[in-house]
mmCIF file of C-alpha atoms in Angstrom:
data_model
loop_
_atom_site.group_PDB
_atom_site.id
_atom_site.type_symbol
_atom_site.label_atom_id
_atom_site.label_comp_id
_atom_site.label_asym_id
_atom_site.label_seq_id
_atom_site.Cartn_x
_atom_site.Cartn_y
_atom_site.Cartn_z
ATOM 1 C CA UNK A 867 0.000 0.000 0.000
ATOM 2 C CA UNK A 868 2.651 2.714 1.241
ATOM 3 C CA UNK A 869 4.392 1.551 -2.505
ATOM 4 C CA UNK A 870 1.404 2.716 -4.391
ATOM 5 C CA UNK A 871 0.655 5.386 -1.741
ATOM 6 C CA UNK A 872 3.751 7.107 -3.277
ATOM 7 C CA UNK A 873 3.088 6.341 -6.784
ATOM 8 C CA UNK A 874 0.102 8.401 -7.030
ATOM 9 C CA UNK A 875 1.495 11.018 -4.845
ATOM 10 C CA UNK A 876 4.764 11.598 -6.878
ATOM 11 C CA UNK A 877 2.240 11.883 -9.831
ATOM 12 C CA UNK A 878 0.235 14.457 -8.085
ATOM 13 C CA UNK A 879 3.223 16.404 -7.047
ATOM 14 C CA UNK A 880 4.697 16.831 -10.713
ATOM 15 C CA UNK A 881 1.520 18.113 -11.761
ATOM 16 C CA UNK A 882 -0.657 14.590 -13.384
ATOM 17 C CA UNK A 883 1.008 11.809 -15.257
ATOM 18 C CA UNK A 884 2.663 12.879 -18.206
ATOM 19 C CA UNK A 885 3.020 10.787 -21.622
ATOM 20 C CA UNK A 886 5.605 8.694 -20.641
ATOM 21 C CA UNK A 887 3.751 7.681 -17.309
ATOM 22 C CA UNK A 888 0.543 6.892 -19.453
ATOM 23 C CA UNK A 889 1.444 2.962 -19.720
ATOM 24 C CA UNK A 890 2.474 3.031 -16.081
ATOM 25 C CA UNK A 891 -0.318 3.906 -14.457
ATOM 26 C CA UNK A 892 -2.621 2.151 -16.840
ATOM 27 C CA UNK A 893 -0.924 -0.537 -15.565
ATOM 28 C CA UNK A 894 -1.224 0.594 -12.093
ATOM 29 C CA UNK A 895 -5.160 1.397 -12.451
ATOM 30 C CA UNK A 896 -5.668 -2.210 -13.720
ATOM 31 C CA UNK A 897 -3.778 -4.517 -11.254
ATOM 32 C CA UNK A 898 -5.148 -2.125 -8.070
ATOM 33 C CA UNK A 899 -8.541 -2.672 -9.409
ATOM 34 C CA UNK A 900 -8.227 -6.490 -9.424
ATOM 35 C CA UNK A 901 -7.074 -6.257 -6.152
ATOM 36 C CA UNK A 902 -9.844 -4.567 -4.945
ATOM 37 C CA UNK A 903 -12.388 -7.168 -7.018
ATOM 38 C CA UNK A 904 -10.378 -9.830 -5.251
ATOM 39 C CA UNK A 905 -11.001 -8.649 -1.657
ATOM 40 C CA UNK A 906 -7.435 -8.211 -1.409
ATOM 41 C CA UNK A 907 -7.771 -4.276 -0.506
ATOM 42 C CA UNK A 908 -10.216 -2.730 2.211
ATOM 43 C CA UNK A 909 -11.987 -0.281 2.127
ATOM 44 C CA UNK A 910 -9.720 1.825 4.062
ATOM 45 C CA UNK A 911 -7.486 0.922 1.501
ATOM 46 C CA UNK A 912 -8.997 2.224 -1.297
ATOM 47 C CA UNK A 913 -10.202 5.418 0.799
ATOM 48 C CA UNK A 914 -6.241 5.860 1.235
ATOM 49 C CA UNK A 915 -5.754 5.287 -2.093
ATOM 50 C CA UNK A 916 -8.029 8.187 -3.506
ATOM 51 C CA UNK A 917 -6.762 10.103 -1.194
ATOM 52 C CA UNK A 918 -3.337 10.255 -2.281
ATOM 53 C CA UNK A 919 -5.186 12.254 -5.495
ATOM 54 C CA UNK A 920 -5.897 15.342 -3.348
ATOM 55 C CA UNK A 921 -7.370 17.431 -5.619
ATOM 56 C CA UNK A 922 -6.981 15.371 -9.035
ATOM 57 C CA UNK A 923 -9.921 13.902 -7.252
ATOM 58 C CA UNK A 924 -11.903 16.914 -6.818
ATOM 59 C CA UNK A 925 -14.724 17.839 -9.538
ATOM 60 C CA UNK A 926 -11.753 20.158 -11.228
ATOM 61 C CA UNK A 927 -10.966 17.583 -12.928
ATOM 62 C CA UNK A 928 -12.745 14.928 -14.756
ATOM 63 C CA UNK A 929 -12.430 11.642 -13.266
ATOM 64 C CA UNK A 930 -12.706 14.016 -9.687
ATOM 65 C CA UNK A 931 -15.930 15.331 -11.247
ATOM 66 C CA UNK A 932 -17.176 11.240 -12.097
ATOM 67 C CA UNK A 933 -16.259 10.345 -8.744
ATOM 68 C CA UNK A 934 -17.701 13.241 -6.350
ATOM 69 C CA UNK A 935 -20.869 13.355 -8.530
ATOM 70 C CA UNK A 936 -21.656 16.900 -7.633
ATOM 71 C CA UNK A 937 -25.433 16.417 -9.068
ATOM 72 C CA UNK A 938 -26.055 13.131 -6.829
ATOM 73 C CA UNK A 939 -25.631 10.350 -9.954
ATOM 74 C CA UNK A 940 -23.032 8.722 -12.010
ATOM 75 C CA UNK A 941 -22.954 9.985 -15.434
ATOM 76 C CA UNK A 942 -24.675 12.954 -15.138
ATOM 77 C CA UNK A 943 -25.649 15.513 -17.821
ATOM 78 C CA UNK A 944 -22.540 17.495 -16.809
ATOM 79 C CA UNK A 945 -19.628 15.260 -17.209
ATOM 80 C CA UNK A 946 -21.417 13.795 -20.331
ATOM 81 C CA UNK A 947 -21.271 17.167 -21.738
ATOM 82 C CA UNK A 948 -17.669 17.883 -20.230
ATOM 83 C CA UNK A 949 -16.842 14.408 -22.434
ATOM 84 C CA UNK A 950 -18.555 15.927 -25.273
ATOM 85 C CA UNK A 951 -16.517 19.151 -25.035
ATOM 86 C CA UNK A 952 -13.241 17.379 -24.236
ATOM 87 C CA UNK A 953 -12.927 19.714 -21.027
ATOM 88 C CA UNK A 954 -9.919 20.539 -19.909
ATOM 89 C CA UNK A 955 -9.145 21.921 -16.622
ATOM 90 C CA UNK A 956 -7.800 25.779 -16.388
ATOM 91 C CA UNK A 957 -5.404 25.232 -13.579
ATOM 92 C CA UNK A 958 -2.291 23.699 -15.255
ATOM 93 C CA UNK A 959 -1.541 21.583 -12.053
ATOM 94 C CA UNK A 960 -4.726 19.177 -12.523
ATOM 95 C CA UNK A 961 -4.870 19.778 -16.606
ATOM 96 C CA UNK A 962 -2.754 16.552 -17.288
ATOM 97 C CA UNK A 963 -5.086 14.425 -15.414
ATOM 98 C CA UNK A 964 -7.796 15.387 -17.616
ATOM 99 C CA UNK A 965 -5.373 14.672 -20.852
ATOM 100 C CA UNK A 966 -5.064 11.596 -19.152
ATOM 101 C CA UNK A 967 -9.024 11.065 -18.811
ATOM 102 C CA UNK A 968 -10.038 11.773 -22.319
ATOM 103 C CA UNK A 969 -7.289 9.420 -24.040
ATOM 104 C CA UNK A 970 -9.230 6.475 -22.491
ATOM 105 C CA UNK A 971 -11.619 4.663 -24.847
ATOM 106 C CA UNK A 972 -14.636 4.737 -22.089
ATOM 107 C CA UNK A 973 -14.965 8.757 -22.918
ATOM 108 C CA UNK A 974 -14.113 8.427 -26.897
ATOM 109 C CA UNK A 975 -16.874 6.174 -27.194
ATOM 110 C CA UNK A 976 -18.986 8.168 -25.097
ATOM 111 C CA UNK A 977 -18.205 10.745 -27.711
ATOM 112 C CA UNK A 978 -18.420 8.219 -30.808
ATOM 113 C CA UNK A 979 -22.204 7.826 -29.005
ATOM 114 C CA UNK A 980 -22.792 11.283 -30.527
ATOM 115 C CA UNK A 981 -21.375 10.592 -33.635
ATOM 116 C CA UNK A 982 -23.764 7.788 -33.789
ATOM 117 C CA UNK A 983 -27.117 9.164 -33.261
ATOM 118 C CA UNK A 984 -26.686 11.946 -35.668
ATOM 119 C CA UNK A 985 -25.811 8.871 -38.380
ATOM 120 C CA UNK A 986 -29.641 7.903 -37.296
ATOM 121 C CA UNK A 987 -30.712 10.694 -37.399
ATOM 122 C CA UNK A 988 -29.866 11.328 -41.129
ATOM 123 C CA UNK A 989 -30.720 8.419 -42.329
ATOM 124 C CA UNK A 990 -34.560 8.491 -41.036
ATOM 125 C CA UNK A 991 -34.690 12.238 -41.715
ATOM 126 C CA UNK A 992 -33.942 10.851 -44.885
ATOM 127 C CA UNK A 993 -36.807 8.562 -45.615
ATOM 128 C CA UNK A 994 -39.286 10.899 -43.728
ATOM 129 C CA UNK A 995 -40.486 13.989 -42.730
ATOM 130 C CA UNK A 996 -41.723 15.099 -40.224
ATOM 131 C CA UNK A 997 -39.339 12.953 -37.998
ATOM 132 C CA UNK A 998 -40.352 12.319 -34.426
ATOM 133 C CA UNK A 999 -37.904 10.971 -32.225
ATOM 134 C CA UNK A 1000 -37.803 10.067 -28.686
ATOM 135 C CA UNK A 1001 -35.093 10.487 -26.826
ATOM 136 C CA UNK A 1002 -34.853 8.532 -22.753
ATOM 137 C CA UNK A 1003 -32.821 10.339 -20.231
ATOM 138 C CA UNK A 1004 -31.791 13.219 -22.638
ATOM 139 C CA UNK A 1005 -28.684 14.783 -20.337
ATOM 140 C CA UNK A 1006 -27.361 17.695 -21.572
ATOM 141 C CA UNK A 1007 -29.312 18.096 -25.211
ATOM 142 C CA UNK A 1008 -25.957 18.578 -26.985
ATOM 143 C CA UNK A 1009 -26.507 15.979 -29.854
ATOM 144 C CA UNK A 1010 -29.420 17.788 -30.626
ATOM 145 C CA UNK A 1011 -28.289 21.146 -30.670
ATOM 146 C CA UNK A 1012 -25.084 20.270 -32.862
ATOM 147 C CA UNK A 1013 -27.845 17.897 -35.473
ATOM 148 C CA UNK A 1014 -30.138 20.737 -35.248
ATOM 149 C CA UNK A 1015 -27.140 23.507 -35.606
ATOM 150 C CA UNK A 1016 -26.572 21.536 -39.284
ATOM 151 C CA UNK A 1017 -29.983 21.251 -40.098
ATOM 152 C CA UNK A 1018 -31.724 24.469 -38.995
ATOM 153 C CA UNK A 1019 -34.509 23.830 -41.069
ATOM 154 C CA UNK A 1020 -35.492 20.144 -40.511
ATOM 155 C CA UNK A 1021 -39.187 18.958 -40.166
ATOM 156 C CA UNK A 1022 -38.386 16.528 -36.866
ATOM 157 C CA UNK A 1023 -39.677 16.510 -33.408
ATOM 158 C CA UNK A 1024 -38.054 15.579 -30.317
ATOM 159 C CA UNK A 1025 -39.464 14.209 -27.136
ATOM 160 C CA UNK A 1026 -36.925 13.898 -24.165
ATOM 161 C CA UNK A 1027 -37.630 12.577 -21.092
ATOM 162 C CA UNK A 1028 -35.116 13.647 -18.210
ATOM 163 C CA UNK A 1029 -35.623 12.866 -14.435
ATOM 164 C CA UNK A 1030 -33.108 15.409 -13.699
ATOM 165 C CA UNK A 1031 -34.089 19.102 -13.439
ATOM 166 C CA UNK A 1032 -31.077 20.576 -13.708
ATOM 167 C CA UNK A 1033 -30.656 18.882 -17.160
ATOM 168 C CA UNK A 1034 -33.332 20.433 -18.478
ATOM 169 C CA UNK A 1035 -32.405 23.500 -17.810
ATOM 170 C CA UNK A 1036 -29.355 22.921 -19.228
ATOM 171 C CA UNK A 1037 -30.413 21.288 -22.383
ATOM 172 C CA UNK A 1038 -33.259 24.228 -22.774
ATOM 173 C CA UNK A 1039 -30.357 27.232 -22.507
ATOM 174 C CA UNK A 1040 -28.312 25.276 -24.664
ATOM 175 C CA UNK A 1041 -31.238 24.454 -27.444
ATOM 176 C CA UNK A 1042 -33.080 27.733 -26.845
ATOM 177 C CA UNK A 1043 -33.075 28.759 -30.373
ATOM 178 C CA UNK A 1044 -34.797 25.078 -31.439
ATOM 179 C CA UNK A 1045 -37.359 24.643 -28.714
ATOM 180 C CA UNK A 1046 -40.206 25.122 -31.332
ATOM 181 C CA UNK A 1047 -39.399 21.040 -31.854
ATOM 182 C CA UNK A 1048 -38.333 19.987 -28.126
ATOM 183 C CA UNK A 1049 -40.435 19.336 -25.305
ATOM 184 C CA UNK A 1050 -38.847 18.156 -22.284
ATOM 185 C CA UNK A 1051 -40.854 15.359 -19.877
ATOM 186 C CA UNK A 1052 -39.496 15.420 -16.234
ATOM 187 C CA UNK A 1053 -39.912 12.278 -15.259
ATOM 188 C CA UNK A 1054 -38.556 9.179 -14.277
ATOM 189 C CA UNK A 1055 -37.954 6.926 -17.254
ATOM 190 C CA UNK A 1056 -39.442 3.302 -15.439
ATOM 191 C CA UNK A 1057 -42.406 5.230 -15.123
ATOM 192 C CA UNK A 1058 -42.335 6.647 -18.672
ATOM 193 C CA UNK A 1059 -45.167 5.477 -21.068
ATOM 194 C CA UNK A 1060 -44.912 6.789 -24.637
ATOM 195 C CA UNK A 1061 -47.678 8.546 -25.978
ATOM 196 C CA UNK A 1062 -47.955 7.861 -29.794
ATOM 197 C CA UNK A 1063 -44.708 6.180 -32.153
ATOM 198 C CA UNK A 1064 -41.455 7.523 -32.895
ATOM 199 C CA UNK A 1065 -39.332 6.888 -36.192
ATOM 200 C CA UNK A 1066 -36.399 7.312 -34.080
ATOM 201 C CA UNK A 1067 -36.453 5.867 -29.946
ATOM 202 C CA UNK A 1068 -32.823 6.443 -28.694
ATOM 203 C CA UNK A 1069 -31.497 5.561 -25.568
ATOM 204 C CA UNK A 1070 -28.096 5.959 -25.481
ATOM 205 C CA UNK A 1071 -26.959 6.376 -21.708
ATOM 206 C CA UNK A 1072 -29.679 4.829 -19.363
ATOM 207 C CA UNK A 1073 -30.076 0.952 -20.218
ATOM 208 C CA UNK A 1074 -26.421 -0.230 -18.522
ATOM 209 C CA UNK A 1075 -26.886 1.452 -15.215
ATOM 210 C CA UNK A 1076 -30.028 -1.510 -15.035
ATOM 211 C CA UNK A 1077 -29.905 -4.879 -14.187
ATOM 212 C CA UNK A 1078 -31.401 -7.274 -16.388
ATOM 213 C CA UNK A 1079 -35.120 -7.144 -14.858
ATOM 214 C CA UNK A 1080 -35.459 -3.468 -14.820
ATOM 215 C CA UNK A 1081 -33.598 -3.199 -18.748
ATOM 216 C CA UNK A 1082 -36.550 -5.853 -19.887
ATOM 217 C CA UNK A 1083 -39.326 -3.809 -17.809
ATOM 218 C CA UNK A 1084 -38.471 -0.805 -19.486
ATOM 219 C CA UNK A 1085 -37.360 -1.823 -22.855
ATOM 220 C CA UNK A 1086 -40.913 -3.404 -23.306
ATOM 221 C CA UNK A 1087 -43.058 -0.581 -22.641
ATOM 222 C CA UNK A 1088 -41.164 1.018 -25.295
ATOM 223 C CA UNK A 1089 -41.362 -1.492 -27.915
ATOM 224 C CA UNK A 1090 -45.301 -0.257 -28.810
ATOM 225 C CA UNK A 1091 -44.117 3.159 -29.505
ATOM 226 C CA UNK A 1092 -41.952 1.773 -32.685
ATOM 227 C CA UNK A 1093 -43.481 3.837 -35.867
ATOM 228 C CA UNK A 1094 -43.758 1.615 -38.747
ATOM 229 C CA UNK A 1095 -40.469 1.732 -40.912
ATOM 230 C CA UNK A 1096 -38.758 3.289 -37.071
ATOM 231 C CA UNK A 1097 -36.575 1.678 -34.854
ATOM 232 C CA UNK A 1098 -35.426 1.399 -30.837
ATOM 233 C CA UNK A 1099 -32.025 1.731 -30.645
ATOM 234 C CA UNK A 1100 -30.586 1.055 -26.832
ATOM 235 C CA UNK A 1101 -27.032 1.634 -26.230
ATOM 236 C CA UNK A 1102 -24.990 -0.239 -23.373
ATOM 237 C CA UNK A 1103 -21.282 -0.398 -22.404
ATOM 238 C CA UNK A 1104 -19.654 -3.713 -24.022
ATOM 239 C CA UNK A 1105 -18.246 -6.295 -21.868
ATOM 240 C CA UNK A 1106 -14.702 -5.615 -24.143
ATOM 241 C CA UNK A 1107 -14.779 -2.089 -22.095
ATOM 242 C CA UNK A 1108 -11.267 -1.564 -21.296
ATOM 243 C CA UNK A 1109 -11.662 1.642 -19.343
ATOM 244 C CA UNK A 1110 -13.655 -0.455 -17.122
ATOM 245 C CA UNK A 1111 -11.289 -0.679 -13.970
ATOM 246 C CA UNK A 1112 -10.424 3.476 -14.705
ATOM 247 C CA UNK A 1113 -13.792 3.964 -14.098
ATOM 248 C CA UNK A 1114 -14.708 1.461 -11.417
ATOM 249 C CA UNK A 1115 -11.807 2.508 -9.304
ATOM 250 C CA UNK A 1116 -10.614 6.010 -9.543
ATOM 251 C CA UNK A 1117 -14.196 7.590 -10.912
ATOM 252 C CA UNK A 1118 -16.081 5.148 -9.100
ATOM 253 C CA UNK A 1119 -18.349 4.949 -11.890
ATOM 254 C CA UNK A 1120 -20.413 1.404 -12.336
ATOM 255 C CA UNK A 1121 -22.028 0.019 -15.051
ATOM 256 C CA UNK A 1122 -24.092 -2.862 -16.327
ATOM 257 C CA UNK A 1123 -21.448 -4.244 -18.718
ATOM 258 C CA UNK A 1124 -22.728 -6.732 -21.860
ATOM 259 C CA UNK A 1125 -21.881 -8.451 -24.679
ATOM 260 C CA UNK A 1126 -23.869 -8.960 -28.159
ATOM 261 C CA UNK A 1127 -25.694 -12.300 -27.358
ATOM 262 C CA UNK A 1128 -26.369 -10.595 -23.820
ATOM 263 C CA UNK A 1129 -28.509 -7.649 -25.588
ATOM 264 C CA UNK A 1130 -29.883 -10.016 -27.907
ATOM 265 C CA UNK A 1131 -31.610 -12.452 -25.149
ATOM 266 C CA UNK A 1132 -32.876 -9.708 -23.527
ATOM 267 C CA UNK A 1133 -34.506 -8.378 -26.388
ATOM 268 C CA UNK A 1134 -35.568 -11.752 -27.188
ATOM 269 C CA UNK A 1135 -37.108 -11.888 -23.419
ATOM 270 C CA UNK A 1136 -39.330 -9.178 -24.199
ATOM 271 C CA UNK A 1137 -40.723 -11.169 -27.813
ATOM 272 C CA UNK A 1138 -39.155 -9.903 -30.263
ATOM 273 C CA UNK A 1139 -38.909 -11.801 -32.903
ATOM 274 C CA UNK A 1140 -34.251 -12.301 -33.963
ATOM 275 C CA UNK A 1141 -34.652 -11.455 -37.657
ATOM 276 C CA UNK A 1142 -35.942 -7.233 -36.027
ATOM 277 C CA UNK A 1143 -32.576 -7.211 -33.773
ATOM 278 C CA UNK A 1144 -29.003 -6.574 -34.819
ATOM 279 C CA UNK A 1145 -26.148 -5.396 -32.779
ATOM 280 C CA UNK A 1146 -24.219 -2.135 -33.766
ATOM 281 C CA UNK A 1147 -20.979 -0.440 -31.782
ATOM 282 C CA UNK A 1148 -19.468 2.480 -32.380
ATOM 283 C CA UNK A 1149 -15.370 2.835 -33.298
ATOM 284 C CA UNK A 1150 -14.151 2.087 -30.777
ATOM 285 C CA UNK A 1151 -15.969 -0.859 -30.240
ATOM 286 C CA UNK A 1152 -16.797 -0.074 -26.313
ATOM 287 C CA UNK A 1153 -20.194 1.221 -26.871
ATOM 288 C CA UNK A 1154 -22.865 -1.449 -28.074
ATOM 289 C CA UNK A 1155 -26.120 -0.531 -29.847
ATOM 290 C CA UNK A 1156 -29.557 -3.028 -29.327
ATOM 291 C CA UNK A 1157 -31.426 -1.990 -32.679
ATOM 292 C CA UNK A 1158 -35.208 -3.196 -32.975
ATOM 293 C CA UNK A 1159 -37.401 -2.657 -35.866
ATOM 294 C CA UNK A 1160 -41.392 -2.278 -35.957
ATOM 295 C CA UNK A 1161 -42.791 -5.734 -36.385
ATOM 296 C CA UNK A 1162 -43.697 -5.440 -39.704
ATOM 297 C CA UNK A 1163 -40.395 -4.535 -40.863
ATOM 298 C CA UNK A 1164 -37.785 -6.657 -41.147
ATOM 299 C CA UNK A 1165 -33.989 -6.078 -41.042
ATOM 300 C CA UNK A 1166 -32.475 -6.320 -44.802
#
């Protein structure tokens, strides 16, 4: 303990790990992390351990900001849209730990997520107009606001439903100019029930914090609101995540991690029918995607 006690100090004290520590405490992050899954560190332990971050563990930084959870709730709108924006902190002693941060393939995929939805966007905006598209536990609204940015004209409709106030508020500044086609729900999503069909039902960053009950509760009430020719697209970490233990141990951020046949039973569970579900990722390959059709379209 005293051993890695020092590590992370001397990091701290030089002002964040620099390139040529990257591999080390990768390294580091990994093999403390089994040892905590192993029950070979306490709980003191690990309190010790984050200690030694002093402020690189504050919500300055990034993985401070994951692990303090300043709004009461891993992965909040906040450091989703801090991700987006590839935030970097202003005081130069904590800026390399945020460096550090967004190199890791847990964030780029969070990012790629973005990428992804406006792809889905396009291509139903494509077929038809006007698009109406649902959106579960919305966060900050900026994939909307950039889509809508490019397309300031476009004939499309978005519901988002957001448990968290201060979200809303936050996506509403940040969309003020498109508001004409967003209405926010405050709600909580298990209680959600979709009035009318969507084209488009995304749910990007909601499914994985569930375990496998809650994921089929939810994910059938939202199979009747499928438009015909639409689709439910649910995204959730893959099991191949390897910024898991970063994020389990420093940012203290858990997740309900799956593979491909995992998505594809549980979608199954609910009836649907294999030949309406493929899988999709994006880049990076960290960030899954459970695609179902309406019934009465089939996947080509």
């Amino acid at each position: 303990m005293d051993s890695d006690i020092d590590f992370i100090r001397r990091l701290v004290a030089q002002g964040g790990p620099q390139d040529r520590d990257t591999s080390e405490l990768d390294a580091w992050v990994v093999r403390t992390h089994s040892r905590v899954r192993a029950g070979e560190l306490s709980g003191t332990d690990l309190a010790d351990l984050r200690d030694a971050f002093g402020d690189a563990l504050s919500p300055s930084t990034m993985q401070g900001f994951a692990f303090t959870k300043p709004h009461g709730y891993a992965g909040d709108f906040e450091v989703i849209d801090r991700i987006y924006q590839l935030y970097i902190s202003p005081n130069p002693h904590l800026a390399n730990w945020d460096r550090f941060y967004h190199q890791h393939a847990a964030p780029k995929a969070v990012r790629n997520r973005k990428t992804y939805f406006h792809s889905l966007l396009d291509r139903h905006f494509a077929r038809r107009t006007p698009l109406r598209v649902l959106k579960i536990a919305s966060g900050p609204g900026r994939s909307m606001f950039e889509w809508l940015s490019a397309h300031q004209d476009a004939d499309v409709i978005f519901d988002c439903v957001e448990i968290d106030a201060n979200a809303i508020e936050f996506a509403s500044r940040l969309n003020h100019q498109f508001l004409d086609r967003i209405t926010f729900t405050q709600t909580n999503a298990l209680r959600y029930r979709p009035n009318g069909q969507y084209d488009l039902i995304w749910a990007a960053g909601i499914f994985d914090y569930f375990n496998d009950k809650v994921f089929v509760s939810l994910f059938r009430r939202l199979l009747p609101a499928i438009a015909p020719h639409g689709e439910l697209v649910v995204g959730n970490f893959s099991d191949d995540n390897t910024s898991r233990a970063y994020m389990e141990l420093v940012g203290n951020w858990m997740l309900n991690h799956r593979t491909p046949s995992d998505l594809t039973a549980l979608a199954e569970q609910c009836g649907v029918q294999r030949d309406r579900i493929t899988i999709g990722s994006e880049s990076e390959g960290v960030n899954l995607f459970l695609h179902v059709t309406h019934p009465l379209e089939q996947v080509t």
